[in-house]
Short mmCIF file of C-alpha atoms and ligand atoms in Angstrom, two decimals:
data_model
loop_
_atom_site.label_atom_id
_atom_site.label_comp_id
_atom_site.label_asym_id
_atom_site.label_seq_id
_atom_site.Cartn_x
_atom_site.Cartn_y
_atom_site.Cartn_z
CA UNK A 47 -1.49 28.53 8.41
CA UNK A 48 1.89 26.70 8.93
CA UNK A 49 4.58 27.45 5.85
CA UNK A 50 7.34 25.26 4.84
CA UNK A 51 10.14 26.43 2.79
CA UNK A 52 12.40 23.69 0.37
CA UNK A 53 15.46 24.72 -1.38
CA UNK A 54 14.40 22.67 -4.07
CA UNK A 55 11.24 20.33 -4.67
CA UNK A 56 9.57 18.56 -7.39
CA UNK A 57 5.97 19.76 -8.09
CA UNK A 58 3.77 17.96 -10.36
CA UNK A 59 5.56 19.59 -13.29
CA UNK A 60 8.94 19.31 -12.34
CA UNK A 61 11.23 20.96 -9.66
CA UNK A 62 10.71 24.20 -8.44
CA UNK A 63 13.50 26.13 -6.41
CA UNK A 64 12.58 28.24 -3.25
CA UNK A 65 9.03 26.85 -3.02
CA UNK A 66 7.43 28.17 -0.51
CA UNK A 67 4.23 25.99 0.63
CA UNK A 68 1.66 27.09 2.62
CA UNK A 69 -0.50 24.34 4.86
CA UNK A 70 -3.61 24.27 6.46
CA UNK A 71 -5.41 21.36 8.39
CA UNK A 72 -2.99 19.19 7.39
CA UNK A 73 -3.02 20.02 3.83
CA UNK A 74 -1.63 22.04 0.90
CA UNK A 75 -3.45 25.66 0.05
CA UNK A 76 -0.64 27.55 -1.67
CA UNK A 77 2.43 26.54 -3.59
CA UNK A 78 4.93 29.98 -4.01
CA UNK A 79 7.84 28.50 -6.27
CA UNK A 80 11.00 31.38 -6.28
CA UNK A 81 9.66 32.72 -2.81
CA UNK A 82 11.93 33.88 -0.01
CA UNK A 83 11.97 31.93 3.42
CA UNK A 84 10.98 34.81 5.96
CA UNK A 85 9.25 33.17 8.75
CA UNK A 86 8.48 29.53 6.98
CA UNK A 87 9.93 26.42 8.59
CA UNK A 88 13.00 24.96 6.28
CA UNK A 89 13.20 22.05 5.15
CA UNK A 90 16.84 20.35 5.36
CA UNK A 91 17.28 19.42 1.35
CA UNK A 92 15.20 18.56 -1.97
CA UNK A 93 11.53 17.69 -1.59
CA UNK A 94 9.59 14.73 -3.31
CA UNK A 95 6.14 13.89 -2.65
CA UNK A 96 5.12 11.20 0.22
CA UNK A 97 4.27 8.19 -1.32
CA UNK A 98 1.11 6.06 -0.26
CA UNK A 99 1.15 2.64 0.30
CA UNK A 100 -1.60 1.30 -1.33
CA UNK A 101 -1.81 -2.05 0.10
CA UNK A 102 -1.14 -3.67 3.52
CA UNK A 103 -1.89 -6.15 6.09
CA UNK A 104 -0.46 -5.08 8.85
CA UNK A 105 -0.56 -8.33 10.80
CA UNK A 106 1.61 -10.06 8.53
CA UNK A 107 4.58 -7.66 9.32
CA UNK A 108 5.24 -9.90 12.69
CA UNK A 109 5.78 -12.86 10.34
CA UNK A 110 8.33 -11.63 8.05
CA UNK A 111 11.17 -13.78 7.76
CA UNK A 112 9.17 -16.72 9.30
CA UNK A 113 8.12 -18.66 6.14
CA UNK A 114 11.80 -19.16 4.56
CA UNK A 115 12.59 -22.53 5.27
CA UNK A 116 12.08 -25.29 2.73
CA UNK A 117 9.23 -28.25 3.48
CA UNK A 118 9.47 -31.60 1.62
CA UNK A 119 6.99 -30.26 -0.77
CA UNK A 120 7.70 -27.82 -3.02
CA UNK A 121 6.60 -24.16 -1.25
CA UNK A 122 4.74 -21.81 -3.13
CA UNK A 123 2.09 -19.36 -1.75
CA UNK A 124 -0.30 -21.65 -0.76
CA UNK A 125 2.23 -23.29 1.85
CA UNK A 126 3.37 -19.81 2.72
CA UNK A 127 -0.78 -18.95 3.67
CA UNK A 128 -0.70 -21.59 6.27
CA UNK A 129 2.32 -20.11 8.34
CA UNK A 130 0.58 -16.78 7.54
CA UNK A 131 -3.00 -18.16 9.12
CA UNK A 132 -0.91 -19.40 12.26
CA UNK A 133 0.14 -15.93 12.62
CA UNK A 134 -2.80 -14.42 12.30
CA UNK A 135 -4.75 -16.68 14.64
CA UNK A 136 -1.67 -15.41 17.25
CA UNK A 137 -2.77 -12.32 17.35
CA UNK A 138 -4.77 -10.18 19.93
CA UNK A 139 -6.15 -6.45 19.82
CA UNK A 140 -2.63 -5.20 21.79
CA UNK A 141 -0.16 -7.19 19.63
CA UNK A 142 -1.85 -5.93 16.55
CA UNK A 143 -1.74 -2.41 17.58
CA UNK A 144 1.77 -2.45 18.63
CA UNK A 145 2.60 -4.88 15.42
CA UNK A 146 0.71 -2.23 13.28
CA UNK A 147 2.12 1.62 14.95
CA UNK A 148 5.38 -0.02 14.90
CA UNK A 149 5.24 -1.02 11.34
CA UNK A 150 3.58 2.55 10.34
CA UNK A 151 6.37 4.34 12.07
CA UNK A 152 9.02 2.39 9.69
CA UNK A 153 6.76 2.99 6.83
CA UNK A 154 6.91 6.77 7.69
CA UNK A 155 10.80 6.27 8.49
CA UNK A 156 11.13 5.28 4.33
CA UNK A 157 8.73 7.86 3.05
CA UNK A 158 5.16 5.98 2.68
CA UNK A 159 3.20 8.75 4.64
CA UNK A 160 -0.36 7.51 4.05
CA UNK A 161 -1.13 3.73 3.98
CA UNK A 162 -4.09 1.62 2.84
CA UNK A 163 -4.82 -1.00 5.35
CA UNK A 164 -6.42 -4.06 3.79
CA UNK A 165 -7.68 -5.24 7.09
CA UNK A 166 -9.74 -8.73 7.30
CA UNK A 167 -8.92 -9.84 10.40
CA UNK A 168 -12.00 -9.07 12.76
CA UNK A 169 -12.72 -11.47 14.97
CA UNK A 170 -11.54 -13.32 18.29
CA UNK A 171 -9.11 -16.38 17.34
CA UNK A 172 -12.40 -18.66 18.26
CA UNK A 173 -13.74 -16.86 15.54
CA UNK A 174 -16.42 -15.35 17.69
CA UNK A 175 -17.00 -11.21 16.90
CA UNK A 176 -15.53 -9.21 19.56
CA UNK A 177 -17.98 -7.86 21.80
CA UNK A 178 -17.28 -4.51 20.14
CA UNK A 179 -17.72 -5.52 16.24
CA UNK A 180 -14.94 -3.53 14.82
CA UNK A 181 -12.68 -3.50 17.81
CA UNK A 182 -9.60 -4.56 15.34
CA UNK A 183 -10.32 -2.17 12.74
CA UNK A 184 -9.95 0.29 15.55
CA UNK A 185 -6.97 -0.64 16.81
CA UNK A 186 -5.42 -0.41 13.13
CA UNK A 187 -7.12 3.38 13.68
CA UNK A 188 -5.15 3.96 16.88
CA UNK A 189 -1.98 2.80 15.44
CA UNK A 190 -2.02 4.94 12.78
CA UNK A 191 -2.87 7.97 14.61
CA UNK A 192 0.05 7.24 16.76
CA UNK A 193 2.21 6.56 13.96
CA UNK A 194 0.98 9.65 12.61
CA UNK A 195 0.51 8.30 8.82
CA UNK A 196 -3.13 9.11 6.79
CA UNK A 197 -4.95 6.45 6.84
CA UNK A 198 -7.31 4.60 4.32
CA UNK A 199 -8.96 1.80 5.93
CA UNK A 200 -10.38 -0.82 3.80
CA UNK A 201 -12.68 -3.44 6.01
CA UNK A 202 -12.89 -6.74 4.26
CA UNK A 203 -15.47 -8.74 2.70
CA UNK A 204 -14.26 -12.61 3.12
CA UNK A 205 -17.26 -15.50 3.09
CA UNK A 206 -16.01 -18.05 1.35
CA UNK A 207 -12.91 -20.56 0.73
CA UNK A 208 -12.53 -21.12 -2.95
CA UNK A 209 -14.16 -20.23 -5.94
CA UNK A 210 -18.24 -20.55 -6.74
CA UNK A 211 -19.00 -19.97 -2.66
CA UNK A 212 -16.89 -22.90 -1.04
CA UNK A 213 -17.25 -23.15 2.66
CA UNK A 214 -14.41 -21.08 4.72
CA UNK A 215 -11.36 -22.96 6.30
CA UNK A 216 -11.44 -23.16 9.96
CA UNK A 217 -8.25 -21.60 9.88
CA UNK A 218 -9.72 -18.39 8.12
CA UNK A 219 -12.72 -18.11 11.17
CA UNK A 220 -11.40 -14.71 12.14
CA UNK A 221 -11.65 -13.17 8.86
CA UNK A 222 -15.69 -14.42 7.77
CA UNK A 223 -18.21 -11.61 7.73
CA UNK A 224 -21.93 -11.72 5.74
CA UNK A 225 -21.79 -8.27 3.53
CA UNK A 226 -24.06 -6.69 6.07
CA UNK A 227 -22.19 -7.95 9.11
CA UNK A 228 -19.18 -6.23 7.11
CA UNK A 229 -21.11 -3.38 6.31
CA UNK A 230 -21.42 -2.51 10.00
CA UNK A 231 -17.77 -2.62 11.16
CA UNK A 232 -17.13 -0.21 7.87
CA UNK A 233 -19.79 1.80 9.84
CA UNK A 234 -18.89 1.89 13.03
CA UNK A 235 -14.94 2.46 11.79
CA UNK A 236 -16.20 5.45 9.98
CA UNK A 237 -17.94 7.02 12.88
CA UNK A 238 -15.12 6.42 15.56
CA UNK A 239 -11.78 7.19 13.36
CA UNK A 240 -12.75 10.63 12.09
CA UNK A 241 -9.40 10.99 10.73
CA UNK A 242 -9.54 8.20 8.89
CA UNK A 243 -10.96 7.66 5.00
CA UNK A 244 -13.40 4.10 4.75
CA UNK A 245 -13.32 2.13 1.92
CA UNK A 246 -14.37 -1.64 1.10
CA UNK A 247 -12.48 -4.59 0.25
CA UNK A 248 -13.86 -7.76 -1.41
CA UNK A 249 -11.02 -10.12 -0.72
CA UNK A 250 -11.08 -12.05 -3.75
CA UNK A 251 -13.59 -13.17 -6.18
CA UNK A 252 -12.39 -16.67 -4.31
CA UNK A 253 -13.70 -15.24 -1.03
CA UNK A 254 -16.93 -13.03 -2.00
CA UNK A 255 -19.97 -14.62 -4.52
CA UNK A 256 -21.07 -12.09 -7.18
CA UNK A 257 -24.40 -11.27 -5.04
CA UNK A 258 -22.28 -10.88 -1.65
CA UNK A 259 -20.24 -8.50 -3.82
CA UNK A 260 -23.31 -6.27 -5.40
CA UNK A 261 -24.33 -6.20 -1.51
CA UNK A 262 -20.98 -4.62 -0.52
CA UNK A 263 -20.63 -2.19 -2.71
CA UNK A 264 -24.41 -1.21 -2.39
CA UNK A 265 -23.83 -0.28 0.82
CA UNK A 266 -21.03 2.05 0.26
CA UNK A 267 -20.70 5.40 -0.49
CA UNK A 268 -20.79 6.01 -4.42
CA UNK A 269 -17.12 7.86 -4.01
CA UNK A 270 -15.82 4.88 -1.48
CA UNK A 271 -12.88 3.16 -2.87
CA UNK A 272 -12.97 -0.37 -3.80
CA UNK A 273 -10.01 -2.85 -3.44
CA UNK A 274 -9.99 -6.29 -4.53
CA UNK A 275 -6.95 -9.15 -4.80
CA UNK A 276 -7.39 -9.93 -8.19
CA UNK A 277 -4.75 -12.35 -10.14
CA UNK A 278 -2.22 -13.41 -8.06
CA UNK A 279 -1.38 -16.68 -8.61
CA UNK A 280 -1.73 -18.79 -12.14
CA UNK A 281 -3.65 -21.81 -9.89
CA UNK A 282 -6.44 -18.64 -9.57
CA UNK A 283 -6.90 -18.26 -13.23
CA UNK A 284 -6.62 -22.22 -13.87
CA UNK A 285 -9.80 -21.90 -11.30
CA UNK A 286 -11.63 -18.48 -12.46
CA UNK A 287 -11.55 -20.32 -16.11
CA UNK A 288 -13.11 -23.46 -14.58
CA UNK A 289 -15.94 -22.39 -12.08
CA UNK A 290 -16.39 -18.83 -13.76
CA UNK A 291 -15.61 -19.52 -17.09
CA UNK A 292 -13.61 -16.85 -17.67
CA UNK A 293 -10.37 -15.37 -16.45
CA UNK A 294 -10.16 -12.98 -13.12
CA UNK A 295 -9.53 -9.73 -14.86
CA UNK A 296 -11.50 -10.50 -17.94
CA UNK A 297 -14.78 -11.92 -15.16
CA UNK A 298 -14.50 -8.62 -13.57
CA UNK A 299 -14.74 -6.42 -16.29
CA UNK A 300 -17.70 -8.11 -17.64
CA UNK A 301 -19.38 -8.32 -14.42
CA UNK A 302 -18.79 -5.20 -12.59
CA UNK A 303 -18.29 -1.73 -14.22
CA UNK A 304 -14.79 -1.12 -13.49
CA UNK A 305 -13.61 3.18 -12.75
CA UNK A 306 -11.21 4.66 -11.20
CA UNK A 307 -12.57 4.24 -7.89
CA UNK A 308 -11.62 0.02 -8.46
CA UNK A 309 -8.15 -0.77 -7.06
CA UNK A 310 -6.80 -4.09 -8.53
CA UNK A 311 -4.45 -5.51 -6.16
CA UNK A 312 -1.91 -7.86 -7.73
CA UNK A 313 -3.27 -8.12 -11.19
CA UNK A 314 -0.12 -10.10 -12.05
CA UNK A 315 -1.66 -12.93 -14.48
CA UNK A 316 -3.23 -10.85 -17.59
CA UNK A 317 -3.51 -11.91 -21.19
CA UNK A 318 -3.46 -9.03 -23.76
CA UNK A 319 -6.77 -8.44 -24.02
CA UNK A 320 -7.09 -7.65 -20.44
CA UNK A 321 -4.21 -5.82 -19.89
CA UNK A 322 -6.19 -3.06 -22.16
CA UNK A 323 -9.31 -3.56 -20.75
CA UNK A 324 -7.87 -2.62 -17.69
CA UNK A 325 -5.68 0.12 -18.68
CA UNK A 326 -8.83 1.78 -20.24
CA UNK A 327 -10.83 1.08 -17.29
CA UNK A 328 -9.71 3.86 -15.63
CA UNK A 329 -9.24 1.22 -12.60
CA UNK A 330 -5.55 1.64 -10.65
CA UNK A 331 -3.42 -1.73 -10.50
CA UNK A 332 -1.65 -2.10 -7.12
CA UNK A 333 1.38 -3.86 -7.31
CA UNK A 334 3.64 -5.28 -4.44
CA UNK A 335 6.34 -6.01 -6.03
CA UNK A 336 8.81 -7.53 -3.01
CA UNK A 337 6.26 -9.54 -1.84
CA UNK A 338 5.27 -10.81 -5.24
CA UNK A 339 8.95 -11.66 -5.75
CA UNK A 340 9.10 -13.11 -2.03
CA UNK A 341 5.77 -15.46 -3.03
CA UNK A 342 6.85 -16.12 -6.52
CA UNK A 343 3.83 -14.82 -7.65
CA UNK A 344 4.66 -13.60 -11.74
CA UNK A 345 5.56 -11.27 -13.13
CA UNK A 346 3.04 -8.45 -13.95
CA UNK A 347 3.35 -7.26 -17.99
CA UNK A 348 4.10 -3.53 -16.76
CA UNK A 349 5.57 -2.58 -20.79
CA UNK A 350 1.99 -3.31 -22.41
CA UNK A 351 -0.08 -1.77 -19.40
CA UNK A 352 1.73 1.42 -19.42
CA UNK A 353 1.75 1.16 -23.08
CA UNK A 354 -2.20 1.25 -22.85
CA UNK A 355 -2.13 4.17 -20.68
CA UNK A 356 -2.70 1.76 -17.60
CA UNK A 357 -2.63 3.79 -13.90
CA UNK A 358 -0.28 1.79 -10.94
CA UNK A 359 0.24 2.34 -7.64
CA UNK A 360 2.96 0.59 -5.29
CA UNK A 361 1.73 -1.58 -1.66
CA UNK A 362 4.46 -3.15 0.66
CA UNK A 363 1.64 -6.23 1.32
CA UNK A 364 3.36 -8.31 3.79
CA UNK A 365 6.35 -6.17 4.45
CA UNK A 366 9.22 -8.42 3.80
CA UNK A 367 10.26 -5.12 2.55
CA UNK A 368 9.31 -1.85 4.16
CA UNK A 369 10.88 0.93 1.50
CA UNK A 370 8.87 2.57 -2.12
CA UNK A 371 12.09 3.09 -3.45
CA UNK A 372 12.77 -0.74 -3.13
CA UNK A 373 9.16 -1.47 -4.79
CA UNK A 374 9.78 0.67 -7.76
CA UNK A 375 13.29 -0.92 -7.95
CA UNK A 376 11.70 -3.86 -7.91
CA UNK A 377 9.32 -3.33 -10.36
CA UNK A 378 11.68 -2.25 -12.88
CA UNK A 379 13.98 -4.63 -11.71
CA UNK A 380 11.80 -7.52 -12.99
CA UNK A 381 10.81 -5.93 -16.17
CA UNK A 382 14.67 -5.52 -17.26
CA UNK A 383 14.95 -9.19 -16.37
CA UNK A 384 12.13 -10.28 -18.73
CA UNK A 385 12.63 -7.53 -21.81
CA UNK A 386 16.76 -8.24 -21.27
CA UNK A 387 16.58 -4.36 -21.83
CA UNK A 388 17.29 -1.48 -19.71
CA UNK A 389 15.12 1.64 -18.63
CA UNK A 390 11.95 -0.35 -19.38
CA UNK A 391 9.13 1.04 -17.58
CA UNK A 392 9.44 4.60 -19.75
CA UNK A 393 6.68 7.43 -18.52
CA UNK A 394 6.66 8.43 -21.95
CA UNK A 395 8.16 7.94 -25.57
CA UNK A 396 10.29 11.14 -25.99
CA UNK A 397 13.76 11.16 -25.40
CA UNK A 398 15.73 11.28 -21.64
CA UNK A 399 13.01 10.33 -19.73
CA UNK A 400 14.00 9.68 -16.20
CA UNK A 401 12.69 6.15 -15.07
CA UNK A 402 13.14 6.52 -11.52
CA UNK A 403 11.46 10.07 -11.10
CA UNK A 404 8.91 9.06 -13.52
CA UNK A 405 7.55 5.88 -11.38
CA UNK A 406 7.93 8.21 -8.30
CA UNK A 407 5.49 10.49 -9.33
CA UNK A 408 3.21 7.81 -11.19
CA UNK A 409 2.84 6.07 -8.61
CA UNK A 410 2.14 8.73 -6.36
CA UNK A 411 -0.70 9.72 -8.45
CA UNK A 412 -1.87 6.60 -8.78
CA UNK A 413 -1.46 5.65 -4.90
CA UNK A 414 -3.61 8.84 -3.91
CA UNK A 415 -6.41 7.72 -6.17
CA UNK A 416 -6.13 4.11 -4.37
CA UNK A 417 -6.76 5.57 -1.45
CA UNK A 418 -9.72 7.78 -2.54
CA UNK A 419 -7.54 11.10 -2.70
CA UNK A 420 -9.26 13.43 -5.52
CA UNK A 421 -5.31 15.14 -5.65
CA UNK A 422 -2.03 13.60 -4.98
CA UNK A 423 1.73 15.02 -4.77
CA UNK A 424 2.83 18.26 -4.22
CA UNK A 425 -0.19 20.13 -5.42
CA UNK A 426 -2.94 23.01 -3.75
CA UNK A 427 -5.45 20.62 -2.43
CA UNK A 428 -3.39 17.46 -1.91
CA UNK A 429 -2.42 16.09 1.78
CA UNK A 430 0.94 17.88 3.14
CA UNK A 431 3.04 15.16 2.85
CA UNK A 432 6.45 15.49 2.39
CA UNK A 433 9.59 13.70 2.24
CA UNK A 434 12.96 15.63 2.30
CA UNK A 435 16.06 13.62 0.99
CA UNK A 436 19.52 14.32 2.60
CA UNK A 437 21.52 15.92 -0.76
CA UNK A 438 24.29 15.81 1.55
CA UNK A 439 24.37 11.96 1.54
CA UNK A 440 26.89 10.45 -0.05
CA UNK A 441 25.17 9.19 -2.80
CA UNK A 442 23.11 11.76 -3.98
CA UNK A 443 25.35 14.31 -3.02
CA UNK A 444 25.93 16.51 -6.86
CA UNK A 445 22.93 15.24 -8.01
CA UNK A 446 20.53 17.64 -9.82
CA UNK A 447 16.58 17.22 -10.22
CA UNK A 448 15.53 14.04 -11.59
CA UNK A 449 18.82 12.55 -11.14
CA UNK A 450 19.01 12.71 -7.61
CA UNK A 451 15.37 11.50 -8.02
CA UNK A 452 16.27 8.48 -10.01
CA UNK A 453 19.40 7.72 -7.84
CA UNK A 454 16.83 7.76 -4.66
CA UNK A 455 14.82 5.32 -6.42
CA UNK A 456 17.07 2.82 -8.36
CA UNK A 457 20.21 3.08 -6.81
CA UNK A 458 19.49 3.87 -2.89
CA UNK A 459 20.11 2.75 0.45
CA UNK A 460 19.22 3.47 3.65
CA UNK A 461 19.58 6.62 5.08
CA UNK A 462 18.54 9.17 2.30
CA UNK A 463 15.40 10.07 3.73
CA UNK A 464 16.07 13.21 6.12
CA UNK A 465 12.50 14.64 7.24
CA UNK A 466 9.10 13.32 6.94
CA UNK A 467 6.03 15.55 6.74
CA UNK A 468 2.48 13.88 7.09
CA UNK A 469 -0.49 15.73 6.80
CA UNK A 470 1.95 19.12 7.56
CA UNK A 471 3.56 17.34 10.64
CA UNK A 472 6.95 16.56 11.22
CA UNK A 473 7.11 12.88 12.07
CA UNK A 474 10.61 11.91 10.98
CA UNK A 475 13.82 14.16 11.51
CA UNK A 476 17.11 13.38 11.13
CA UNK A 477 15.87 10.03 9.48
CA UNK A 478 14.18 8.69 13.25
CA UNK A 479 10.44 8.74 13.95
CA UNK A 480 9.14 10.52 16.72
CA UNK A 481 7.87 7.76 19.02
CA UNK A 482 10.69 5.16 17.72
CA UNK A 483 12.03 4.50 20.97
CA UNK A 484 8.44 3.71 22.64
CA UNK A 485 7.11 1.77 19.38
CA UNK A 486 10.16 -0.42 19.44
CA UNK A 487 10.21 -1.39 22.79
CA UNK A 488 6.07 -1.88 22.65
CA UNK A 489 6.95 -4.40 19.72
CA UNK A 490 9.45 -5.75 21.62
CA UNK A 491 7.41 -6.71 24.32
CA UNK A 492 4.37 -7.96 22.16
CA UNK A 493 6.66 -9.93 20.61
CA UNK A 494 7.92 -12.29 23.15
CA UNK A 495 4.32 -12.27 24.53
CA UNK A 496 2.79 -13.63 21.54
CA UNK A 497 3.85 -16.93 20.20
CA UNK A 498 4.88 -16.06 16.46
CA UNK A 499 7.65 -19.33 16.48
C1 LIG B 591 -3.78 -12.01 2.00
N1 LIG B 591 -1.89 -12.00 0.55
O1 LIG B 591 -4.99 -11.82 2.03
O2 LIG B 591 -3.07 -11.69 2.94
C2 LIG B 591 -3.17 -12.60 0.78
C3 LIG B 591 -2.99 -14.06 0.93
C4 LIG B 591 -5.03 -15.16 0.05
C5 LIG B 591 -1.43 -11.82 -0.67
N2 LIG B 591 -2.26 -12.06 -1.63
C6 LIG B 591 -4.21 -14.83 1.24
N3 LIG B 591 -0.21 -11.45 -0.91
O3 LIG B 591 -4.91 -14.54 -1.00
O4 LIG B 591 -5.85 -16.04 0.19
ZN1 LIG B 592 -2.87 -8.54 -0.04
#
């Protein structure tokens, strides 16, 4: 057993001081709060939980930056999707897995130290399988085991183009599966990345029919978590009301029986009454906040789901922005904008509650149940993953507890994160991942080889 000692850290019931943590196959057995060091490890400064990043596609983190200039037309996300479907028709199994440990590595570097791959490109840019079926789920595997972040990978179900089982674009050819096709890459992922967790995704209800969907999740494990794009954009309700008759959220409840294994990814257009069936659902709501503000998505009415109780968890999507502290920011960020209020998104009524520390540790719970986790933070039984902040930073330096916690989250900046800890491995010190250097210059290269304009 490997022990770790923190000056200070913040357990699931506040901070501790002198906790002494004991690890074992990568995760927490014993939490000793007011223990001496002896022989532990020490950890540089105060110690928050990892955060997981409960939604990503990889890929898309080669074409950040890429879709900002105006057309004649007005842009939206729909024009943005076509520069993202040249990208992803650009890429090949060694660009991806540089594009993807590279990307991991900076995740790790801003304290996301488990990440839940939404991962629906699988075939050859012909749109032909690879001779190996789930040779670019794989690849995802190796780049995360290089990275050395936990990963959840979520294979994804995408047959159709639109609503009511519409024929696929030909620019979406690498991503179409039948369930069962689907079904066996999930399989073959789980049996060749044994460090990995497998889950499903069902892309949209635009992209799977309500009997591909039933197949899916038939032939998953009961425990599996589910992930599904659900109300991104207001064109999707304008269509959900038209071919479904009914709006996403509100479909979905009716239709499927919604629990806390059901991860709602952008559930940004709700009306009241579904913003408490889902809060009562027990289902998680990922949000992405950066790249919802980068694809002028909505906003997401965060005041009446937490309100109802409702669960979130935090995704970097297509990594404009690479940072939780910036998606929480975010998050709030937007809220004050709409209520013209400050301190919206409260974890509680009582007085003095600390925003920033609150939505830290919320959405840490809520990212560990995204990514089928039955324990999150700093708690016996959850992964050991750690993130030390550097107290001796100028801004957080004479900061206690949850104020250094809300500073890290609402008013940071780069460079705060000292150590990282995944699954009771040091992978960042001194604020630098481990294999920076050789990921860099592996991008680098993959880079100029592809052709990413
Ligand atoms: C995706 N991304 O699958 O990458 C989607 C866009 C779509 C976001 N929703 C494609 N942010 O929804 O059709
Ligand atoms: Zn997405």
């Amino acid at each position: 057993m490997r022990q770790l000692h923190a000056p200070r850290a913040r357990l699931h019931d506040g901070w501790s001081r002198d906790v002494l943590f004991g690890v074992a196959r990568g995760r927490i057995v014993t939490i000793r709060p007011d223990a001496a060091p002896g022989e532990a490890t020490r950890l540089p400064g105060p110690v928050i939980p990892g955060m997981p990043n409960a939604h990503s596609h990889a890929f898309q983190w080669a074409m950040a930056g890429l879709a900002e200039h105006a057309g004649t037309e007005p842009d939206s996300f729909w024009t943005w999707r076509d520069t993202m479907y040249r990208i992803a028709l650009a890429m090949d199994p060694e660009g991806l897995e540089a594009t993807a440990a590279m990307l991991y590595a900076e995740m790790l570097e801003a304290g996301y130290t488990t990440v839940a791959e939404f991962h629906y490109l699988h075939h050859q840019a012909s749109g032909a399988p690879y001779d190996e079926p789930a040779e670019l789920a794989l690849r995802i595997g190796q780049a995360a085991r290089e990275a050395g972040i936990g990963l959840t990978l979520l294979p994804v179900l995408y047959a159709h183009g639109g609503l009511g089982g519409q024929p696929p674009r030909d620019d979406q050819r690498r991503f179409v599966n039948s369930p069962e096709g689907l079904l066996t890459i999930a399989e073959r992922a789980a049996e060749r990345l044994p460090d990995a967790r497998v889950g499903l995704a069902l892309h949209s209800l635009r992209a799977v029919t309500p009997e591909e969907m039933n197949v899916a999740l038939a032939g998953m494990p009961d425990e599996a978590p589910v992930h599904l794009h659900l109300a991104e954009q207001q064109a999707e309700v304008d269509d959900a009301l038209r071919v479904l008759g009914a709006r996403p959220a509100a479909w979905l409840a009716e239709n499927v029986e919604l629990s806390p294994r059901w991860n709602l990814v952008h559930a940004t257009h709700l009306d009241g009454d579904e913003v408490r069936t889902l809060a009562r659902s027990g289902a998680t709501v990922v949000l992405c906040p950066t790249t919802e503000a980068n694809l002028g998505d909505g906003l997401f009415p965060g005041e009446a789901f937490l309100a109802e109780g409702g669960a979130v968890a935090i995704g970097s999507d297509s990594h404009v922005i690479v940072d939780p502290a910036e998606e929480l920011r975010t998050l709030e960020g937007g809220q004050r904008l709409r209520a013209e209020r400050r301190n919206v998104l409260r974890p509680g009524p009582g007085p003095r509650h600390h925003v920033g520390a609150g939505r830290w540790e919320a959405a840490v719970a809520g990212g560990a149940r995204a990514l089928g986790e039955t324990e999150g933070g700093l708690s016996v039984g959850a992964l050991a993953d750690l993130v030390v902040l550097d107290d001796t930073h100028p801004r957080l330096v004479a900061r206690s507890d949850d104020a250094l916690l809300d500073t890290f989250v609402l008013a940071g900046q780069r460079g705060l994160v000292r150590e990282v800890w995944a699954r009771g491995e040091r992978v960042v010190s001194e604020g630098k991942h481990r294999a920076r250097d050789a990921l860099r210059a592996r991008w680098r290269h993959a880079a100029t080889r592809l052709d990413l304009g």
